[in-house]
Amino acid sequence: MIQDMKSDICLIKKRHKTREIRIKDLTIGGSNIIRIQSMCNIKTAYFKKVLNQIKKLENAGCEIVRVSVKDDDDINGLKKIIKSAELPVVADIHFDYKLALKSVEAGVSKLRINPGNITDKWKIKEIVSAAKNNDVPIRIGVNLGSLEKSLLQKLEAGKISVENAMLESALSETAYLEELDFKNIVVSLKTSDVLSTVKSYMLFSKKRNYPLHIGITETGTLRCGLIKSSIGLSQILSYGLGDTIRVSLSADPVEEVYAAYKILGALNLRKDTPDLIACPTCGRTEINLIKIAGEVEKILFNVRKPIKVAVMGCAVNGPGEARDADIGITGGKGVGLLFKKGKIVKKVKESEILGVLKKELDAMIK
Ligand code: SF4
């Protein structure tokens, strides 16, 4: 992962070469950019509300959206959602293989099945046959919380490690799909434990080259979840793994999309996200920096351009420390200074500084 320790240079390993898979109009895998995914948290049967949420996710930059399909009411909702949604819609199926068949019939762009809870081979065979006939990819979504019984027993008896159990589940399911001559596969191996998840993805990537949907599952609330997800995902990504990404949070799914951009942007894996630089504040701070930085973050929330914006607390160090920024503001005594690439270009009243920055940003974004 972290390479070249002698010279203290951290490098992201070359991306693992995976097969290309089509999901509606998107191609994932290969050398395509890592696509951002999220999941609706409203029952799919309530299609109007779900469509509304999908629109919000799309506006935030989400590229693939997953919905749960639990019963026939959800299938009816799914049909309407597929007709109206711009984004590729993935149907999340557990236990009932017939719901997978009905989702394919409804025109879903991808299926997610859990090898732990649809185990009868003849049922999987039917799903694969429907997916094959309709050119629908299948994600084999292995999850530690719902592994096959036999693997859980081995785990409980201490006969297998978590990551090897995850690997075994993913490999046996992919092997069966391959036996059925089906390779339109995406794989995920999620646990809520950061290191086990990282190891599981690493182990699987050595065995197969299917595109990987990456994520740490059930990471918790916005604050805790962001920390766990960032640590885990940055390690997986640093190994060159990952073709689609979801940051699972107990929060508004729009936050998941925002976080995914931030993680990919920080690792230089996506360039279509702004970077907000803000100083940590200290005794020299001369403006209400925390409030202003929060406002600037809101302005940048849906922006999909690679601009660097700085909010710095004092004129002495601010512009110099943020000379990398395309544009920035800093506080002086009762004044606000606007700077570009480290050079002060305008002096305004402190109360006007946010408005001035917003105007400049709007012009830059356009
Ligand atoms: Fe302190 Fe100024 Fe540095 Fe902000 S930019 S941390 S106010 S010295």
Short mmCIF file of C-alpha atoms and ligand atoms in Angstrom, two decimals:
data_model
loop_
_atom_site.label_atom_id
_atom_site.label_comp_id
_atom_site.label_asym_id
_atom_site.label_seq_id
_atom_site.Cartn_x
_atom_site.Cartn_y
_atom_site.Cartn_z
CA MET A 1 0.00 0.00 0.00
CA ILE A 2 2.29 2.76 1.21
CA GLN A 3 5.31 2.40 -1.00
CA ASP A 4 8.85 3.63 -1.08
CA MET A 5 9.24 4.20 2.65
CA LYS A 6 12.95 4.91 2.26
CA SER A 7 12.28 8.14 0.47
CA ASP A 8 9.14 8.86 2.50
CA ILE A 9 7.05 9.09 -0.64
CA CYS A 10 3.56 7.65 -0.44
CA LEU A 11 2.29 6.27 -3.71
CA ILE A 12 -1.00 4.77 -4.69
CA LYS A 13 -0.37 1.38 -6.20
CA LYS A 14 -1.22 1.10 -9.87
CA ARG A 15 -4.90 0.31 -10.27
CA HIS A 16 -5.79 -3.34 -10.28
CA LYS A 17 -6.89 -4.20 -13.80
CA THR A 18 -10.45 -5.43 -13.66
CA ARG A 19 -12.93 -6.52 -16.33
CA GLU A 20 -15.15 -3.84 -17.78
CA ILE A 21 -18.85 -4.09 -16.96
CA ARG A 22 -21.73 -2.00 -18.33
CA ILE A 23 -24.33 -0.63 -15.95
CA LYS A 24 -26.91 1.23 -18.03
CA ASP A 25 -24.84 3.93 -19.78
CA LEU A 26 -21.82 3.60 -17.49
CA THR A 27 -18.81 1.40 -17.96
CA ILE A 28 -17.09 0.45 -14.74
CA GLY A 29 -13.86 -1.44 -14.16
CA GLY A 30 -10.80 -1.41 -16.37
CA SER A 31 -9.24 2.02 -16.32
CA ASN A 32 -12.55 3.87 -15.95
CA ILE A 33 -12.92 6.34 -13.12
CA ILE A 34 -14.23 5.07 -9.82
CA ARG A 35 -17.98 5.62 -9.77
CA ILE A 36 -19.87 6.91 -6.77
CA GLN A 37 -22.81 4.97 -5.45
CA SER A 38 -25.34 5.40 -2.67
CA MET A 39 -28.52 3.76 -1.48
CA CYS A 40 -32.01 5.09 -0.90
CA ASN A 41 -33.31 4.74 2.64
CA ILE A 42 -37.02 4.96 1.84
CA LYS A 43 -39.18 1.92 1.11
CA THR A 44 -39.12 1.40 -2.65
CA ALA A 45 -42.91 1.08 -2.79
CA TYR A 46 -43.08 4.83 -1.97
CA PHE A 47 -41.73 5.57 -5.41
CA LYS A 48 -42.44 9.32 -5.45
CA LYS A 49 -40.40 9.86 -2.30
CA VAL A 50 -37.70 7.54 -3.59
CA LEU A 51 -37.52 9.41 -6.90
CA ASN A 52 -37.21 12.65 -4.99
CA GLN A 53 -34.31 11.21 -3.01
CA ILE A 54 -32.69 9.88 -6.18
CA LYS A 55 -32.87 13.40 -7.68
CA LYS A 56 -31.14 14.84 -4.61
CA LEU A 57 -28.46 12.15 -4.83
CA GLU A 58 -28.00 12.83 -8.54
CA ASN A 59 -27.62 16.57 -7.86
CA ALA A 60 -24.95 15.74 -5.29
CA GLY A 61 -23.04 13.74 -7.92
CA CYS A 62 -24.22 10.20 -7.23
CA GLU A 63 -23.74 7.99 -10.30
CA ILE A 64 -25.36 4.68 -9.37
CA VAL A 65 -28.22 4.24 -6.91
CA ARG A 66 -29.36 1.12 -5.09
CA VAL A 67 -32.83 0.47 -3.75
CA SER A 68 -34.08 -2.38 -1.55
CA VAL A 69 -36.58 -4.77 -3.03
CA LYS A 70 -38.32 -6.62 -0.23
CA ASP A 71 -41.74 -7.50 -1.60
CA ASP A 72 -44.16 -7.08 -4.51
CA ASP A 73 -45.11 -3.55 -3.44
CA ASP A 74 -41.44 -2.67 -3.91
CA ILE A 75 -41.46 -4.30 -7.35
CA ASN A 76 -44.36 -2.03 -8.33
CA GLY A 77 -42.45 1.00 -7.01
CA LEU A 78 -39.28 -0.18 -8.77
CA LYS A 79 -41.03 -0.25 -12.15
CA LYS A 80 -42.06 3.40 -11.78
CA ILE A 81 -38.65 4.43 -10.47
CA ILE A 82 -36.85 2.82 -13.41
CA LYS A 83 -39.12 4.66 -15.86
CA SER A 84 -38.30 8.08 -14.39
CA ALA A 85 -34.82 7.90 -12.85
CA GLU A 86 -31.83 9.08 -14.86
CA LEU A 87 -29.36 7.13 -12.74
CA PRO A 88 -28.74 3.41 -13.15
CA VAL A 89 -30.86 1.66 -10.52
CA VAL A 90 -29.57 -1.40 -8.67
CA ALA A 91 -32.05 -3.76 -6.99
CA ASP A 92 -30.90 -5.07 -3.63
CA ILE A 93 -32.22 -8.60 -3.15
CA HIS A 94 -32.10 -10.82 -0.10
CA PHE A 95 -33.71 -14.23 0.52
CA ASP A 96 -36.35 -14.25 -2.24
CA TYR A 97 -34.91 -15.15 -5.64
CA LYS A 98 -38.24 -14.40 -7.32
CA LEU A 99 -37.79 -10.72 -6.48
CA ALA A 100 -34.53 -10.80 -8.44
CA LEU A 101 -36.38 -12.23 -11.45
CA LYS A 102 -39.11 -9.61 -11.16
CA SER A 103 -36.52 -6.82 -10.81
CA VAL A 104 -34.85 -7.92 -14.04
CA GLU A 105 -38.25 -7.98 -15.72
CA ALA A 106 -38.85 -4.45 -14.38
CA GLY A 107 -35.73 -3.30 -16.23
CA VAL A 108 -33.24 -2.84 -13.40
CA SER A 109 -29.67 -1.90 -14.39
CA LYS A 110 -27.95 -4.25 -11.95
CA LEU A 111 -28.80 -6.81 -9.29
CA ARG A 112 -27.17 -7.19 -5.91
CA ILE A 113 -27.57 -10.63 -4.41
CA ASN A 114 -26.23 -11.91 -1.12
CA PRO A 115 -24.63 -15.37 -1.37
CA GLY A 116 -25.41 -15.89 2.33
CA ASN A 117 -29.16 -15.84 1.95
CA ILE A 118 -29.94 -17.20 -1.52
CA THR A 119 -28.11 -20.50 -1.36
CA ASP A 120 -30.07 -23.00 -3.46
CA LYS A 121 -28.16 -23.48 -6.70
CA TRP A 122 -31.28 -23.84 -8.82
CA LYS A 123 -32.50 -20.42 -7.61
CA ILE A 124 -29.17 -18.79 -8.44
CA LYS A 125 -29.30 -20.51 -11.82
CA GLU A 126 -32.66 -18.90 -12.55
CA ILE A 127 -31.40 -15.47 -11.51
CA VAL A 128 -28.32 -15.86 -13.70
CA SER A 129 -30.38 -16.99 -16.65
CA ALA A 130 -32.65 -13.90 -16.36
CA ALA A 131 -29.63 -11.61 -15.92
CA LYS A 132 -27.87 -13.16 -18.90
CA ASN A 133 -30.89 -12.82 -21.18
CA ASN A 134 -31.30 -9.16 -20.26
CA ASP A 135 -27.62 -8.20 -20.05
CA VAL A 136 -27.93 -7.26 -16.38
CA PRO A 137 -24.78 -7.47 -14.24
CA ILE A 138 -24.92 -9.12 -10.83
CA ARG A 139 -23.08 -7.89 -7.78
CA ILE A 140 -22.14 -10.66 -5.42
CA GLY A 141 -22.40 -8.71 -2.20
CA VAL A 142 -20.68 -10.69 0.54
CA ASN A 143 -21.40 -9.36 4.00
CA LEU A 144 -19.92 -10.75 7.21
CA GLY A 145 -23.25 -10.35 9.01
CA SER A 146 -24.98 -12.72 6.61
CA LEU A 147 -22.43 -15.32 5.55
CA GLU A 148 -23.48 -18.83 4.57
CA LYS A 149 -24.22 -21.05 7.59
CA SER A 150 -21.35 -23.42 6.88
CA LEU A 151 -18.85 -20.55 6.88
CA LEU A 152 -20.34 -19.05 10.02
CA GLN A 153 -19.91 -22.40 11.78
CA LYS A 154 -16.28 -22.59 10.69
CA LEU A 155 -15.78 -19.02 11.88
CA GLU A 156 -17.34 -19.69 15.27
CA ALA A 157 -15.20 -22.80 15.68
CA GLY A 158 -12.10 -20.72 14.94
CA LYS A 159 -11.30 -22.83 11.87
CA ILE A 160 -11.17 -19.92 9.48
CA SER A 161 -10.32 -16.21 9.70
CA VAL A 162 -12.94 -13.55 8.93
CA GLU A 163 -11.20 -12.50 5.74
CA ASN A 164 -10.78 -16.08 4.51
CA ALA A 165 -14.44 -16.77 5.22
CA MET A 166 -15.35 -13.67 3.18
CA LEU A 167 -13.02 -14.78 0.41
CA GLU A 168 -14.41 -18.31 0.39
CA SER A 169 -17.96 -17.01 0.12
CA ALA A 170 -17.10 -14.69 -2.79
CA LEU A 171 -15.03 -17.31 -4.59
CA SER A 172 -17.58 -20.10 -4.37
CA GLU A 173 -20.34 -17.81 -5.67
CA THR A 174 -18.21 -16.46 -8.53
CA ALA A 175 -17.15 -20.03 -9.38
CA TYR A 176 -20.79 -21.10 -9.66
CA LEU A 177 -21.66 -18.12 -11.85
CA GLU A 178 -18.65 -18.89 -14.04
CA GLU A 179 -19.84 -22.50 -14.29
CA LEU A 180 -23.05 -21.04 -15.71
CA ASP A 181 -20.93 -19.13 -18.19
CA PHE A 182 -21.76 -15.78 -16.57
CA LYS A 183 -19.02 -13.21 -16.03
CA ASN A 184 -21.02 -9.98 -15.87
CA ILE A 185 -20.06 -9.81 -12.21
CA VAL A 186 -19.16 -7.17 -9.62
CA VAL A 187 -18.01 -8.23 -6.17
CA SER A 188 -18.04 -6.62 -2.75
CA LEU A 189 -16.73 -8.00 0.54
CA LYS A 190 -17.95 -5.83 3.37
CA THR A 191 -17.63 -6.04 7.12
CA SER A 192 -17.88 -3.31 9.73
CA ASP A 193 -14.28 -4.01 10.76
CA VAL A 194 -11.87 -1.83 8.83
CA LEU A 195 -8.86 -4.12 8.69
CA SER A 196 -10.80 -7.32 7.93
CA THR A 197 -12.53 -5.55 5.07
CA VAL A 198 -9.25 -4.26 3.65
CA LYS A 199 -7.70 -7.75 3.84
CA SER A 200 -10.77 -9.38 2.27
CA TYR A 201 -10.60 -7.09 -0.77
CA MET A 202 -6.85 -7.67 -1.08
CA LEU A 203 -7.24 -11.45 -0.94
CA PHE A 204 -10.05 -11.50 -3.48
CA SER A 205 -8.23 -9.23 -5.92
CA LYS A 206 -5.38 -11.76 -6.06
CA LYS A 207 -7.79 -14.48 -7.20
CA ARG A 208 -10.19 -12.76 -9.61
CA ASN A 209 -10.32 -9.63 -11.74
CA TYR A 210 -14.00 -8.74 -11.44
CA PRO A 211 -14.75 -5.07 -10.73
CA LEU A 212 -14.95 -4.33 -7.03
CA HIS A 213 -17.63 -2.31 -5.32
CA ILE A 214 -15.88 -1.10 -2.19
CA GLY A 215 -17.12 0.07 1.17
CA ILE A 216 -16.87 -0.50 4.89
CA THR A 217 -20.33 -1.41 6.08
CA GLU A 218 -22.28 -0.23 9.12
CA THR A 219 -19.63 2.30 10.10
CA GLY A 220 -22.01 4.36 12.21
CA THR A 221 -23.05 7.97 12.47
CA LEU A 222 -21.75 10.80 10.33
CA ARG A 223 -18.75 11.55 12.53
CA CYS A 224 -17.68 7.97 13.42
CA GLY A 225 -18.64 6.60 10.03
CA LEU A 226 -16.60 9.15 8.13
CA ILE A 227 -13.50 8.31 10.13
CA LYS A 228 -13.83 4.53 9.78
CA SER A 229 -14.79 4.74 6.11
CA SER A 230 -11.96 7.13 5.29
CA ILE A 231 -9.37 4.92 6.95
CA GLY A 232 -10.62 1.72 5.36
CA LEU A 233 -11.42 3.03 1.92
CA SER A 234 -8.18 4.95 1.60
CA GLN A 235 -6.28 1.73 2.31
CA ILE A 236 -8.29 -0.27 -0.22
CA LEU A 237 -7.90 2.48 -2.80
CA SER A 238 -4.20 2.81 -2.06
CA TYR A 239 -3.79 -0.82 -3.04
CA GLY A 240 -5.22 0.14 -6.41
CA LEU A 241 -8.55 -1.54 -5.72
CA GLY A 242 -12.08 -0.26 -6.22
CA ASP A 243 -14.27 0.44 -9.26
CA THR A 244 -17.37 1.75 -7.51
CA ILE A 245 -17.52 3.14 -3.99
CA ARG A 246 -20.11 3.64 -1.30
CA VAL A 247 -19.45 5.34 2.01
CA SER A 248 -22.06 3.71 4.27
CA LEU A 249 -23.25 6.17 6.90
CA SER A 250 -26.13 6.34 9.37
CA ALA A 251 -27.01 9.70 7.86
CA ASP A 252 -28.67 11.33 4.87
CA PRO A 253 -27.39 9.36 1.83
CA VAL A 254 -26.40 12.68 0.22
CA GLU A 255 -23.63 12.79 2.85
CA GLU A 256 -22.35 9.45 1.52
CA VAL A 257 -21.93 10.95 -1.93
CA TYR A 258 -20.19 14.04 -0.58
CA ALA A 259 -17.83 11.87 1.50
CA ALA A 260 -17.01 9.62 -1.46
CA TYR A 261 -15.96 12.63 -3.55
CA LYS A 262 -13.84 13.92 -0.70
CA ILE A 263 -12.07 10.58 -0.22
CA LEU A 264 -11.44 10.10 -3.95
CA GLY A 265 -10.42 13.75 -4.34
CA ALA A 266 -7.94 13.56 -1.45
CA LEU A 267 -6.28 10.58 -3.12
CA ASN A 268 -6.30 12.27 -6.52
CA LEU A 269 -8.53 9.54 -7.92
CA ARG A 270 -11.24 11.99 -8.99
CA LYS A 271 -10.49 15.50 -10.11
CA ASP A 272 -14.06 16.78 -10.25
CA THR A 273 -14.29 17.90 -6.65
CA PRO A 274 -13.26 21.15 -4.96
CA ASP A 275 -10.75 21.22 -2.16
CA LEU A 276 -11.49 23.43 0.85
CA ILE A 277 -8.42 24.50 2.75
CA ALA A 278 -9.17 26.10 6.11
CA CYS A 279 -6.72 26.84 8.89
CA PRO A 280 -7.28 25.22 12.28
CA THR A 281 -7.51 28.68 13.94
CA CYS A 282 -5.21 29.88 16.69
CA GLY A 283 -4.70 32.94 18.90
CA ARG A 284 -3.93 35.01 15.80
CA THR A 285 -7.30 34.31 14.17
CA GLU A 286 -8.97 37.60 13.28
CA ILE A 287 -12.29 36.48 11.72
CA ASN A 288 -15.08 34.09 12.67
CA LEU A 289 -13.30 31.43 10.68
CA ILE A 290 -15.22 28.34 11.77
CA LYS A 291 -18.53 29.92 10.74
CA ILE A 292 -17.17 31.24 7.43
CA ALA A 293 -15.50 27.92 6.56
CA GLY A 294 -18.83 26.17 7.21
CA GLU A 295 -20.59 28.61 4.87
CA VAL A 296 -17.98 28.10 2.15
CA GLU A 297 -18.32 24.34 2.53
CA LYS A 298 -22.07 24.72 1.88
CA ILE A 299 -21.39 26.81 -1.25
CA LEU A 300 -19.06 24.10 -2.55
CA PHE A 301 -21.31 21.17 -1.63
CA ASN A 302 -22.62 20.42 -5.12
CA VAL A 303 -19.75 21.89 -7.12
CA ARG A 304 -18.04 19.41 -9.44
CA LYS A 305 -14.96 21.42 -10.42
CA PRO A 306 -11.36 20.99 -9.24
CA ILE A 307 -10.99 24.38 -7.54
CA LYS A 308 -9.01 24.98 -4.37
CA VAL A 309 -10.60 27.44 -1.97
CA ALA A 310 -8.92 28.68 1.22
CA VAL A 311 -10.36 30.24 4.35
CA MET A 312 -7.52 31.47 6.54
CA GLY A 313 -7.60 33.16 9.91
CA CYS A 314 -4.97 35.89 9.67
CA ALA A 315 -3.30 38.03 7.06
CA VAL A 316 0.21 37.34 8.41
CA ASN A 317 0.32 33.65 7.52
CA GLY A 318 -2.93 32.96 5.68
CA PRO A 319 -2.25 33.89 2.04
CA GLY A 320 1.26 32.43 2.17
CA GLU A 321 0.21 29.14 3.76
CA ALA A 322 -2.60 28.79 1.24
CA ARG A 323 -0.67 30.01 -1.82
CA ASP A 324 -1.74 26.84 -3.60
CA ALA A 325 -5.39 27.89 -3.50
CA ASP A 326 -7.05 29.29 -6.61
CA ILE A 327 -8.93 31.70 -4.40
CA GLY A 328 -9.14 32.41 -0.70
CA ILE A 329 -10.08 34.81 2.03
CA THR A 330 -8.30 35.77 5.18
CA GLY A 331 -8.99 38.03 8.12
CA GLY A 332 -7.25 41.28 8.96
CA LYS A 333 -8.09 43.78 11.71
CA GLY A 334 -11.76 44.49 10.92
CA VAL A 335 -11.13 43.72 7.27
CA GLY A 336 -11.27 40.75 5.01
CA LEU A 337 -8.75 40.11 2.29
CA LEU A 338 -9.43 38.23 -0.90
CA PHE A 339 -6.43 36.50 -2.43
CA LYS A 340 -5.69 34.45 -5.51
CA LYS A 341 -2.69 32.10 -5.71
CA GLY A 342 -1.25 33.70 -2.56
CA LYS A 343 -1.56 37.31 -3.78
CA ILE A 344 -3.98 39.74 -2.11
CA VAL A 345 -6.32 41.16 -4.76
CA LYS A 346 -9.02 42.91 -2.75
CA LYS A 347 -9.58 44.42 0.69
CA VAL A 348 -13.17 44.65 1.97
CA LYS A 349 -15.02 45.08 5.25
CA GLU A 350 -14.94 41.89 7.32
CA SER A 351 -18.73 41.68 7.14
CA GLU A 352 -18.58 41.64 3.33
CA ILE A 353 -15.89 39.03 2.83
CA LEU A 354 -18.16 35.99 2.48
CA GLY A 355 -20.38 37.74 -0.06
CA VAL A 356 -17.35 38.80 -2.09
CA LEU A 357 -15.94 35.27 -2.06
CA LYS A 358 -19.31 33.81 -3.07
CA LYS A 359 -19.54 36.16 -6.05
CA GLU A 360 -16.03 35.31 -7.20
CA LEU A 361 -16.69 31.61 -6.73
CA ASP A 362 -19.93 31.74 -8.71
CA ALA A 363 -18.03 33.36 -11.58
CA MET A 364 -15.24 30.75 -11.39
CA ILE A 365 -17.68 27.84 -11.25
CA LYS A 366 -19.60 29.11 -14.27
FE1 SF4 B 1 -3.26 30.94 13.09
FE2 SF4 B 1 -3.07 32.53 10.94
FE3 SF4 B 1 -2.21 29.95 10.79
FE4 SF4 B 1 -4.82 30.46 10.97
S1 SF4 B 1 -3.43 31.07 9.28
S2 SF4 B 1 -3.67 28.95 12.16
S3 SF4 B 1 -4.87 32.26 12.26
S4 SF4 B 1 -1.37 31.60 12.06
#
